[in-house]
Short mmCIF file of C-alpha atoms in Angstrom, two decimals:
data_model
loop_
_atom_site.label_atom_id
_atom_site.label_comp_id
_atom_site.label_asym_id
_atom_site.label_seq_id
_atom_site.Cartn_x
_atom_site.Cartn_y
_atom_site.Cartn_z
CA ALA A 1 -29.16 -12.42 -39.14
CA ILE A 2 -30.05 -15.83 -37.23
CA ILE A 3 -26.95 -17.87 -39.62
CA GLY A 4 -24.34 -14.78 -38.61
CA GLY A 5 -25.55 -14.92 -34.89
CA VAL A 6 -24.65 -18.89 -35.09
CA LYS A 7 -21.73 -19.00 -36.66
CA ALA A 8 -20.85 -16.42 -34.03
CA LEU A 9 -21.75 -18.65 -31.32
CA GLY A 10 -19.94 -21.39 -32.51
CA ASP A 11 -17.04 -19.10 -33.52
CA GLY A 12 -16.92 -17.87 -29.77
CA LEU A 13 -17.21 -21.50 -28.36
CA LYS A 14 -14.51 -22.90 -30.37
CA LYS A 15 -12.16 -20.27 -29.48
CA LEU A 16 -13.13 -20.65 -25.44
CA GLY A 17 -12.31 -24.81 -26.53
CA SER A 18 -8.81 -23.27 -27.39
CA ALA A 19 -7.73 -21.87 -24.83
CA LEU A 20 -9.52 -24.19 -21.94
CA MET A 21 -6.83 -26.59 -23.99
CA ASP A 22 -4.00 -24.36 -23.27
CA ALA A 23 -4.52 -23.66 -19.89
CA ALA A 24 -4.99 -27.80 -19.12
CA ALA A 25 -2.05 -27.81 -21.11
CA ALA A 26 -0.10 -24.91 -18.96
CA ALA A 27 -1.42 -26.50 -15.80
CA ASP A 28 0.20 -29.95 -16.86
CA ASP A 29 3.39 -28.03 -17.81
CA MET A 30 3.33 -27.06 -14.40
CA GLU A 31 2.69 -30.02 -12.30
CA THR A 32 5.40 -31.64 -14.37
CA LEU A 33 8.02 -28.52 -13.86
CA ALA A 34 7.10 -29.17 -10.40
CA LEU A 35 7.68 -33.35 -10.02
CA LYS A 36 10.78 -32.63 -12.16
CA THR A 37 12.22 -29.71 -9.59
CA GLY A 38 10.71 -30.88 -6.50
CA ILE A 39 9.34 -27.20 -6.17
CA THR A 40 5.58 -27.06 -5.49
CA THR A 41 3.21 -25.59 -7.38
CA ASP A 42 2.71 -22.95 -5.66
CA GLU A 43 6.35 -21.14 -5.47
CA LEU A 44 6.80 -22.05 -8.97
CA GLN A 45 3.71 -19.99 -10.35
CA LYS A 46 4.85 -17.42 -8.14
CA LEU A 47 7.92 -17.99 -9.66
CA GLN A 48 6.85 -17.86 -13.10
CA TYR A 49 5.23 -14.53 -12.76
CA ALA A 50 7.73 -12.97 -10.66
CA ALA A 51 11.16 -14.22 -13.13
CA GLY A 52 8.75 -13.26 -16.87
CA THR A 53 8.31 -9.71 -15.24
CA VAL A 54 12.44 -9.25 -15.21
CA ASP A 55 12.50 -11.44 -18.22
CA VAL A 56 13.87 -14.36 -17.12
CA SER A 57 11.89 -18.03 -17.90
CA VAL A 58 10.15 -20.42 -14.86
CA GLU A 59 12.44 -23.06 -16.34
CA THR A 60 15.72 -21.07 -16.09
CA VAL A 61 15.13 -20.53 -12.43
CA ALA A 62 13.62 -24.06 -11.81
CA GLY A 63 17.04 -25.36 -13.35
CA ALA A 64 18.96 -23.22 -11.65
CA MET A 65 16.82 -23.96 -8.41
CA GLY A 66 17.60 -28.26 -8.84
CA LYS A 67 21.34 -27.49 -9.63
CA LEU A 68 21.75 -25.19 -6.68
CA THR A 69 20.64 -27.87 -4.40
CA LYS A 70 23.35 -29.80 -6.30
CA SER A 71 25.46 -27.66 -5.35
CA MET A 72 24.17 -27.35 -1.50
CA ASP A 73 24.73 -31.30 -1.36
CA SER A 74 28.57 -30.40 -2.85
CA ALA A 75 29.19 -27.88 -0.52
CA SER A 76 27.90 -29.98 2.84
CA SER A 77 31.36 -31.58 2.71
CA GLY A 78 32.85 -27.63 3.30
CA SER A 79 35.05 -27.61 -0.16
CA GLY A 80 35.32 -27.87 -3.66
CA ALA A 81 33.99 -24.43 -5.91
CA ALA A 82 30.39 -24.29 -4.48
CA ALA A 83 31.46 -24.40 -0.18
CA ASP A 84 34.06 -21.76 -1.75
CA ALA A 85 31.13 -19.70 -3.19
CA PHE A 86 28.83 -20.30 -0.72
CA LYS A 87 31.30 -19.28 1.95
CA LYS A 88 32.20 -15.67 -0.29
CA LEU A 89 28.22 -14.70 -0.19
CA GLY A 90 28.20 -15.69 3.38
CA VAL A 91 24.79 -17.85 2.80
CA ALA A 92 25.04 -20.94 4.79
CA VAL A 93 23.73 -24.49 3.37
CA GLN A 94 22.90 -25.64 6.35
CA ASN A 95 21.67 -25.00 10.08
CA ASP A 96 22.88 -25.50 13.04
CA ASP A 97 21.59 -29.37 13.70
CA GLY A 98 23.23 -30.36 10.46
CA THR A 99 20.25 -30.48 7.84
CA PHE A 100 20.16 -28.81 4.87
CA ARG A 101 18.01 -25.42 4.93
CA ASP A 102 15.10 -24.20 3.25
CA ARG A 103 16.43 -24.44 -0.74
CA ASN A 104 14.06 -20.96 -1.50
CA GLU A 105 15.91 -19.47 1.45
CA VAL A 106 19.14 -20.19 -0.06
CA PHE A 107 18.19 -19.38 -3.72
CA GLN A 108 16.86 -15.73 -2.29
CA GLU A 109 19.98 -14.77 -0.40
CA ALA A 110 22.00 -16.42 -2.41
CA ILE A 111 20.40 -13.82 -5.28
CA ALA A 112 20.58 -10.81 -2.66
CA ALA A 113 24.38 -11.90 -1.99
CA LEU A 114 25.37 -11.78 -6.51
CA GLY A 115 23.78 -8.46 -6.62
CA ASP A 116 25.82 -6.46 -4.49
CA ILE A 117 28.86 -7.75 -6.38
CA ALA A 118 30.02 -4.89 -8.38
CA ASP A 119 33.06 -6.81 -11.00
CA GLU A 120 30.46 -8.11 -14.02
CA THR A 121 33.11 -11.20 -14.41
CA GLU A 122 33.65 -12.15 -10.65
CA ARG A 123 29.76 -12.13 -10.43
CA ASP A 124 29.05 -13.88 -13.33
CA ALA A 125 31.80 -17.08 -11.94
CA THR A 126 30.60 -17.00 -8.82
CA ALA A 127 27.03 -17.92 -9.78
CA MET A 128 27.98 -19.96 -11.87
CA ALA A 129 29.51 -22.64 -9.27
CA LEU A 130 25.94 -22.28 -7.55
CA PHE A 131 24.12 -22.41 -10.72
CA GLY A 132 25.83 -23.77 -13.62
CA LYS A 133 26.19 -22.78 -16.96
CA SER A 134 22.50 -20.98 -16.88
CA ALA A 135 23.94 -19.01 -14.78
CA THR A 136 24.22 -15.82 -16.81
CA GLU A 137 20.46 -16.03 -17.37
CA LEU A 138 19.95 -15.09 -13.98
CA ASN A 139 21.82 -11.46 -14.73
CA PRO A 140 18.29 -9.77 -15.27
CA LEU A 141 17.16 -11.22 -11.50
CA ILE A 142 19.86 -11.09 -9.13
CA LEU A 143 20.44 -7.25 -10.67
CA GLY A 144 16.59 -7.07 -9.91
CA GLY A 145 17.33 -8.14 -6.78
CA ALA A 146 15.48 -10.81 -4.93
CA ASP A 147 13.33 -9.07 -2.88
CA ALA A 148 11.82 -7.91 -6.27
CA LEU A 149 11.21 -11.37 -7.03
CA GLN A 150 9.81 -12.24 -3.46
CA GLN A 151 7.71 -9.31 -3.73
CA LEU A 152 6.65 -9.75 -7.25
CA GLY A 153 5.53 -14.09 -6.19
CA GLU A 154 3.48 -12.21 -2.87
CA HIS A 155 1.79 -10.15 -5.50
CA ALA A 156 0.44 -12.82 -7.43
CA GLU A 157 -0.61 -14.18 -4.56
CA GLN A 158 -2.44 -11.53 -3.36
CA ALA A 159 -4.19 -10.86 -6.64
CA GLY A 160 -4.97 -14.47 -6.89
CA LEU A 161 -2.98 -15.95 -9.48
CA ILE A 162 -1.40 -18.73 -8.05
CA LEU A 163 -3.96 -21.49 -8.73
CA SER A 164 -4.38 -24.47 -6.31
CA GLY A 165 -3.20 -28.18 -6.71
CA ASP A 166 -7.10 -28.75 -6.50
CA ALA A 167 -7.68 -26.01 -9.44
CA LEU A 168 -3.93 -27.35 -11.28
CA ASN A 169 -5.37 -31.17 -11.04
CA SER A 170 -8.71 -30.12 -12.30
#
């Protein structure tokens, strides 16, 4: 009986060690993605939770937000496909003083406005002008609505599912 108990304890410790290694790898991946995209780890965790709920990967959303940044820069000149898409959606990329608006806000507004476009082809073409070729992968998010994404992210935060930067580092 003692040998069986020691074996069970050893198996349990092995599983715990494996889970800790998986958690460490996930935290490292989150920090790397944050560095690559310029999105905070808090925002990425909210996106991960919310996007996963509507079956869109956080990598897809992060990539789309990276492309959105380029589209915002391109649209700031006032012409081109990105500028036309933002105008069509009624989404401003700059503040009144000429500085860029917060990318997360622009993303939320663009997703919401895209959800209002009934014609699927028109919606996809407009989304592609802003988010690149991964735009069609965002359709579950677009059809689910930006409000749902934000509410799900807030739910994750309220439920204590968002780890601090210090927790991720440790």
